[in-house]
Amino acid sequence: MRRELSFAGIGDEAGTRLPAQVAAIRRLGWRQLELRSVDGRALADLGHDGLRRVESAIRDAGVEVVCLDSRIGNWARPITEPFARELHELDELLEWCEALGTRFVRIMSYPNAGLPEDEWRHRVLDRIRRLAERAAEADVVLLHENCSGWAGASADRMLELLAAVGNLRLLYDTGNGVAHGYSGHDLLAEIVDHVAHVHVKDALLVDGEARYCLPGRGGARVADSLRLLLAHGYRGTFSLEPHLTAVPHQGKVAGDTAADSFVAAGRALERLAVEIPR
């Protein structure tokens, strides 16, 4: 008997406002949403009133929030970023996790800012250890994504990070390897048993720049990655992050056609999944 796969989507890839995000998920027939921003603002900046408004809307829509995407350690937060700011963001998101029944918060591992390699490594391990301990007190698990930072593109560093930090798992993004110049599928083969959540996107490299496309039409080996994950017993969610309209690190937000593009990417993901034995 074929096992049904679990799909979600990062809402602000379909629209800036929460109703548009929920509507796109519902068009796909999915019931799970991943939250990064609402009304063009990061979750941690919305305050208590924003949280209550989103909580009410999520409850009324009957969807589940599977993960919250933080800015902790991302491309705009180098290792010299004041740690108090990072702790504040995590504390805000832990309140969101409690309200929404969400157990995962996505982080990255801090780009360098001119520090010697050993000091960069030491600071990253220390910071993420302290953040993970804080999250554990709220029964929340931090997920490190293969994106910006010390361990972003290195399986060895990811495994070292996991060995040094309790309460940490990995988030694998299928398309980040194309954008950052490495084979994502090869990296996945080394970390697959530690992956607790997956982002799905695809891209082609054109004149040295990633051009995002529907899952299965690029060079990210999306189907191969899904196949490898399932073969190793992955039971988590496949969360759509197509970057067809919204590309946060480029300052691009969801436009008028974002929902249609998002749904098209979701359908492409479903078609890929149908072909994978399980």
GROMACS .gro file of C-alpha atoms in nm:
model
  278
    1MET     CA    1   0.000   0.000   0.000
    2ARG     CA    2   0.143   0.338  -0.105
    3ARG     CA    3   0.201   0.583   0.179
    4GLU     CA    4   0.046   0.925   0.136
    5LEU     CA    5   0.302   1.203   0.148
    6SER     CA    6   0.266   1.515   0.360
    7PHE     CA    7   0.278   1.848   0.172
    8ALA     CA    8   0.291   2.206   0.297
    9GLY     CA    9   0.394   2.541   0.159
   10ILE     CA   10   0.570   2.855   0.278
   11GLY     CA   11   0.277   3.093   0.270
   12ASP     CA   12   0.443   3.419   0.175
   13GLU     CA   13   0.557   3.263  -0.151
   14ALA     CA   14   0.187   3.271  -0.253
   15GLY     CA   15   0.089   3.610  -0.112
   16THR     CA   16   0.185   3.868   0.146
   17ARG     CA   17  -0.147   3.859   0.332
   18LEU     CA   18  -0.249   3.555   0.535
   19PRO     CA   19  -0.583   3.499   0.356
   20ALA     CA   20  -0.398   3.468   0.025
   21GLN     CA   21  -0.150   3.227   0.180
   22VAL     CA   22  -0.425   3.006   0.321
   23ALA     CA   23  -0.626   3.023  -0.002
   24ALA     CA   24  -0.332   2.895  -0.208
   25ILE     CA   25  -0.282   2.601   0.026
   26ARG     CA   26  -0.652   2.521   0.010
   27ARG     CA   27  -0.650   2.537  -0.373
   28LEU     CA   28  -0.393   2.260  -0.367
   29GLY     CA   29  -0.607   2.056  -0.130
   30TRP     CA   30  -0.335   2.070   0.134
   31ARG     CA   31  -0.387   2.134   0.505
   32GLN     CA   32  -0.042   2.244   0.617
   33LEU     CA   33   0.123   2.586   0.608
   34GLU     CA   34   0.472   2.707   0.689
   35LEU     CA   35   0.495   3.068   0.809
   36ARG     CA   36   0.776   3.317   0.745
   37SER     CA   37   0.605   3.655   0.715
   38VAL     CA   38   0.257   3.806   0.716
   39ASP     CA   39   0.166   4.141   0.560
   40GLY     CA   40   0.528   4.177   0.453
   41ARG     CA   41   0.661   4.158   0.809
   42ALA     CA   42   0.858   3.881   0.977
   43LEU     CA   43   0.658   3.691   1.238
   44ALA     CA   44   0.881   3.803   1.524
   45ASP     CA   45   0.806   4.167   1.441
   46LEU     CA   46   0.426   4.135   1.455
   47GLY     CA   47   0.394   4.153   1.832
   48HIS     CA   48   0.131   4.003   2.057
   49ASP     CA   49  -0.164   4.151   1.867
   50GLY     CA   50  -0.032   4.014   1.540
   51LEU     CA   51   0.011   3.673   1.691
   52ARG     CA   52  -0.345   3.664   1.821
   53ARG     CA   53  -0.481   3.779   1.485
   54VAL     CA   54  -0.288   3.511   1.297
   55GLU     CA   55  -0.374   3.245   1.554
   56SER     CA   56  -0.745   3.319   1.515
   57ALA     CA   57  -0.727   3.314   1.135
   58ILE     CA   58  -0.531   2.987   1.131
   59ARG     CA   59  -0.781   2.825   1.365
   60ASP     CA   60  -1.077   2.943   1.156
   61ALA     CA   61  -0.911   2.818   0.836
   62GLY     CA   62  -0.854   2.472   0.979
   63VAL     CA   63  -0.491   2.449   0.869
   64GLU     CA   64  -0.187   2.331   1.062
   65VAL     CA   65   0.135   2.532   1.087
   66VAL     CA   66   0.425   2.287   1.055
   67CYS     CA   67   0.725   2.520   1.087
   68LEU     CA   68   0.819   2.883   1.154
   69ASP     CA   69   1.103   3.033   0.950
   70SER     CA   70   1.320   3.266   1.155
   71ARG     CA   71   1.589   3.511   1.043
   72ILE     CA   72   1.831   3.371   1.301
   73GLY     CA   73   2.175   3.320   1.147
   74ASN     CA   74   2.056   3.399   0.794
   75TRP     CA   75   2.225   3.591   0.509
   76ALA     CA   76   2.145   3.925   0.675
   77ARG     CA   77   2.264   3.822   1.023
   78PRO     CA   78   2.642   3.765   1.030
   79ILE     CA   79   2.817   3.612   1.327
   80THR     CA   80   2.887   3.961   1.465
   81GLU     CA   81   2.513   4.032   1.492
   82PRO     CA   82   2.429   4.115   1.857
   83PHE     CA   83   2.324   3.788   2.018
   84ALA     CA   84   2.054   3.962   2.221
   85ARG     CA   85   1.867   4.027   1.897
   86GLU     CA   86   1.877   3.659   1.810
   87LEU     CA   87   1.754   3.557   2.153
   88HIS     CA   88   1.472   3.808   2.130
   89GLU     CA   89   1.360   3.669   1.793
   90LEU     CA   90   1.366   3.314   1.925
   91ASP     CA   91   1.168   3.409   2.235
   92GLU     CA   92   0.904   3.575   2.016
   93LEU     CA   93   0.879   3.268   1.795
   94LEU     CA   94   0.858   3.030   2.090
   95GLU     CA   95   0.542   3.216   2.189
   96TRP     CA   96   0.414   3.165   1.836
   97CYS     CA   97   0.498   2.794   1.854
   98GLU     CA   98   0.298   2.754   2.173
   99ALA     CA   99  -0.002   2.939   2.031
  100LEU     CA  100  -0.003   2.756   1.697
  101GLY     CA  101   0.101   2.410   1.816
  102THR     CA  102   0.418   2.422   1.607
  103ARG     CA  103   0.732   2.230   1.701
  104PHE     CA  104   0.992   2.343   1.447
  105VAL     CA  105   1.180   2.673   1.400
  106ARG     CA  106   1.415   2.713   1.102
  107ILE     CA  107   1.756   2.875   1.155
  108MET     CA  108   2.084   2.910   0.963
  109SER     CA  109   2.442   2.923   1.085
  110TYR     CA  110   2.572   3.280   1.046
  111PRO     CA  111   2.783   3.413   0.759
  112ASN     CA  112   3.130   3.521   0.862
  113ALA     CA  113   3.219   3.888   0.907
  114GLY     CA  114   3.596   3.886   0.882
  115LEU     CA  115   3.669   3.667   1.182
  116PRO     CA  116   3.942   3.402   1.177
  117GLU     CA  117   3.802   3.062   1.081
  118ASP     CA  118   3.845   2.909   1.428
  119GLU     CA  119   3.674   3.200   1.601
  120TRP     CA  120   3.385   3.194   1.351
  121ARG     CA  121   3.336   2.821   1.416
  122HIS     CA  122   3.355   2.866   1.794
  123ARG     CA  123   3.101   3.146   1.797
  124VAL     CA  124   2.860   2.958   1.571
  125LEU     CA  125   2.869   2.644   1.783
  126ASP     CA  126   2.829   2.843   2.104
  127ARG     CA  127   2.538   3.050   1.975
  128ILE     CA  128   2.343   2.764   1.825
  129ARG     CA  129   2.398   2.552   2.137
  130ARG     CA  130   2.252   2.828   2.354
  131LEU     CA  131   1.962   2.887   2.117
  132ALA     CA  132   1.882   2.515   2.102
  133GLU     CA  133   1.887   2.487   2.481
  134ARG     CA  134   1.642   2.776   2.504
  135ALA     CA  135   1.413   2.616   2.246
  136ALA     CA  136   1.426   2.281   2.428
  137GLU     CA  137   1.277   2.444   2.737
  138ALA     CA  138   0.967   2.514   2.526
  139ASP     CA  139   0.969   2.167   2.362
  140VAL     CA  140   1.062   2.322   2.027
  141VAL     CA  141   1.327   2.181   1.792
  142LEU     CA  142   1.557   2.402   1.586
  143LEU     CA  143   1.614   2.305   1.223
  144HIS     CA  144   1.937   2.408   1.051
  145GLU     CA  145   1.896   2.473   0.678
  146ASN     CA  146   2.159   2.413   0.411
  147CYS     CA  147   2.179   2.779   0.319
  148SER     CA  148   2.380   3.073   0.456
  149GLY     CA  149   2.640   3.036   0.725
  150TRP     CA  150   2.925   2.830   0.862
  151ALA     CA  151   2.760   2.491   0.803
  152GLY     CA  152   2.540   2.593   0.509
  153ALA     CA  153   2.707   2.397   0.229
  154SER     CA  154   2.919   2.138   0.412
  155ALA     CA  155   2.793   1.799   0.523
  156ASP     CA  156   3.095   1.761   0.754
  157ARG     CA  157   3.016   2.089   0.928
  158MET     CA  158   2.649   2.002   0.958
  159LEU     CA  159   2.738   1.674   1.123
  160GLU     CA  160   2.984   1.852   1.353
  161LEU     CA  161   2.710   2.100   1.444
  162LEU     CA  162   2.470   1.816   1.525
  163ALA     CA  163   2.732   1.643   1.739
  164ALA     CA  164   2.798   1.962   1.935
  165VAL     CA  165   2.440   2.078   1.980
  166GLY     CA  166   2.151   1.890   2.133
  167ASN     CA  167   1.792   1.956   2.022
  168LEU     CA  168   1.895   2.029   1.663
  169ARG     CA  169   1.793   1.858   1.338
  170LEU     CA  170   1.845   1.939   0.973
  171LEU     CA  171   1.624   2.105   0.715
  172TYR     CA  172   1.716   2.007   0.361
  173ASP     CA  173   1.633   2.246   0.078
  174THR     CA  174   1.642   2.073  -0.261
  175GLY     CA  175   1.734   2.384  -0.461
  176ASN     CA  176   1.992   2.562  -0.248
  177GLY     CA  177   2.280   2.368  -0.397
  178VAL     CA  178   2.215   2.520  -0.741
  179ALA     CA  179   2.212   2.871  -0.597
  180HIS     CA  180   2.522   2.819  -0.382
  181GLY     CA  181   2.736   2.616  -0.620
  182TYR     CA  182   2.735   2.261  -0.487
  183SER     CA  183   2.551   1.936  -0.552
  184GLY     CA  184   2.258   1.932  -0.313
  185HIS     CA  185   2.184   1.568  -0.385
  186ASP     CA  186   2.540   1.465  -0.300
  187LEU     CA  187   2.519   1.662   0.024
  188LEU     CA  188   2.185   1.500   0.106
  189ALA     CA  189   2.336   1.154   0.072
  190GLU     CA  190   2.567   1.235   0.366
  191ILE     CA  191   2.306   1.391   0.598
  192VAL     CA  192   1.984   1.214   0.497
  193ASP     CA  193   1.935   1.032   0.826
  194HIS     CA  194   1.932   1.362   1.016
  195VAL     CA  195   1.674   1.545   0.802
  196ALA     CA  196   1.351   1.635   0.984
  197HIS     CA  197   1.197   1.877   0.733
  198VAL     CA  198   1.230   1.951   0.361
  199HIS     CA  199   1.190   2.261   0.145
  200VAL     CA  200   1.124   2.197  -0.223
  201LYS     CA  201   1.242   2.427  -0.500
  202ASP     CA  202   1.422   2.380  -0.831
  203ALA     CA  203   1.652   2.600  -1.038
  204LEU     CA  204   1.879   2.621  -1.339
  205LEU     CA  205   2.211   2.801  -1.339
  206VAL     CA  206   2.205   3.070  -1.610
  207ASP     CA  207   2.509   3.298  -1.651
  208GLY     CA  208   2.616   3.208  -1.298
  209GLU     CA  209   2.279   3.294  -1.145
  210ALA     CA  210   2.005   3.062  -1.019
  211ARG     CA  211   1.685   3.091  -1.222
  212TYR     CA  212   1.403   2.926  -1.033
  213CYS     CA  213   1.154   2.700  -1.210
  214LEU     CA  214   0.884   2.442  -1.146
  215PRO     CA  215   0.999   2.138  -0.943
  216GLY     CA  216   1.140   1.879  -1.181
  217ARG     CA  217   1.238   2.121  -1.458
  218GLY     CA  218   1.571   2.238  -1.318
  219GLY     CA  219   1.905   2.094  -1.219
  220ALA     CA  220   1.840   2.032  -0.850
  221ARG     CA  221   1.754   1.662  -0.891
  222VAL     CA  222   1.435   1.712  -0.692
  223ALA     CA  223   1.284   1.372  -0.775
  224ASP     CA  224   1.611   1.195  -0.690
  225SER     CA  225   1.625   1.378  -0.358
  226LEU     CA  226   1.267   1.284  -0.270
  227ARG     CA  227   1.341   0.925  -0.364
  228LEU     CA  228   1.653   0.917  -0.145
  229LEU     CA  229   1.470   1.068   0.152
  230LEU     CA  230   1.183   0.818   0.130
  231ALA     CA  231   1.424   0.526   0.087
  232HIS     CA  232   1.586   0.628   0.416
  233GLY     CA  233   1.254   0.637   0.600
  234TYR     CA  234   1.179   1.009   0.588
  235ARG     CA  235   0.831   1.067   0.735
  236GLY     CA  236   0.826   1.445   0.754
  237THR     CA  237   0.665   1.714   0.542
  238PHE     CA  238   0.766   1.833   0.196
  239SER     CA  239   0.720   2.209   0.211
  240LEU     CA  240   0.699   2.404  -0.113
  241GLU     CA  241   0.921   2.713  -0.148
  242PRO     CA  242   0.931   2.767  -0.525
  243HIS     CA  243   1.085   3.119  -0.539
  244LEU     CA  244   0.896   3.182  -0.864
  245THR     CA  245   0.780   3.525  -0.746
  246ALA     CA  246   0.899   3.574  -0.390
  247VAL     CA  247   1.276   3.549  -0.331
  248PRO     CA  248   1.346   3.696   0.015
  249HIS     CA  249   1.725   3.718  -0.011
  250GLN     CA  250   1.682   3.921  -0.330
  251GLY     CA  251   1.419   4.147  -0.176
  252LYS     CA  252   1.143   4.012  -0.402
  253VAL     CA  253   0.797   3.967  -0.250
  254ALA     CA  254   0.492   3.784  -0.381
  255GLY     CA  255   0.328   3.971  -0.667
  256ASP     CA  256  -0.014   3.958  -0.826
  257THR     CA  257   0.049   3.625  -1.001
  258ALA     CA  258   0.220   3.461  -0.704
  259ALA     CA  259  -0.071   3.239  -0.603
  260ASP     CA  260  -0.112   3.094  -0.953
  261SER     CA  261   0.262   3.026  -0.980
  262PHE     CA  262   0.265   2.873  -0.633
  263VAL     CA  263  -0.023   2.639  -0.717
  264ALA     CA  264   0.145   2.539  -1.045
  265ALA     CA  265   0.461   2.452  -0.851
  266GLY     CA  266   0.254   2.252  -0.604
  267ARG     CA  267   0.096   2.051  -0.884
  268ALA     CA  268   0.441   1.986  -1.032
  269LEU     CA  269   0.561   1.860  -0.694
  270GLU     CA  270   0.262   1.627  -0.667
  271ARG     CA  271   0.332   1.486  -1.015
  272LEU     CA  272   0.692   1.413  -0.919
  273ALA     CA  273   0.582   1.244  -0.599
  274VAL     CA  274   0.338   1.015  -0.778
  275GLU     CA  275   0.626   0.859  -0.971
  276ILE     CA  276   0.832   0.774  -0.664
  277PRO     CA  277   0.792   0.423  -0.518
  278ARG     CA  278   0.705   0.409  -0.150
   0.00000   0.00000   0.00000
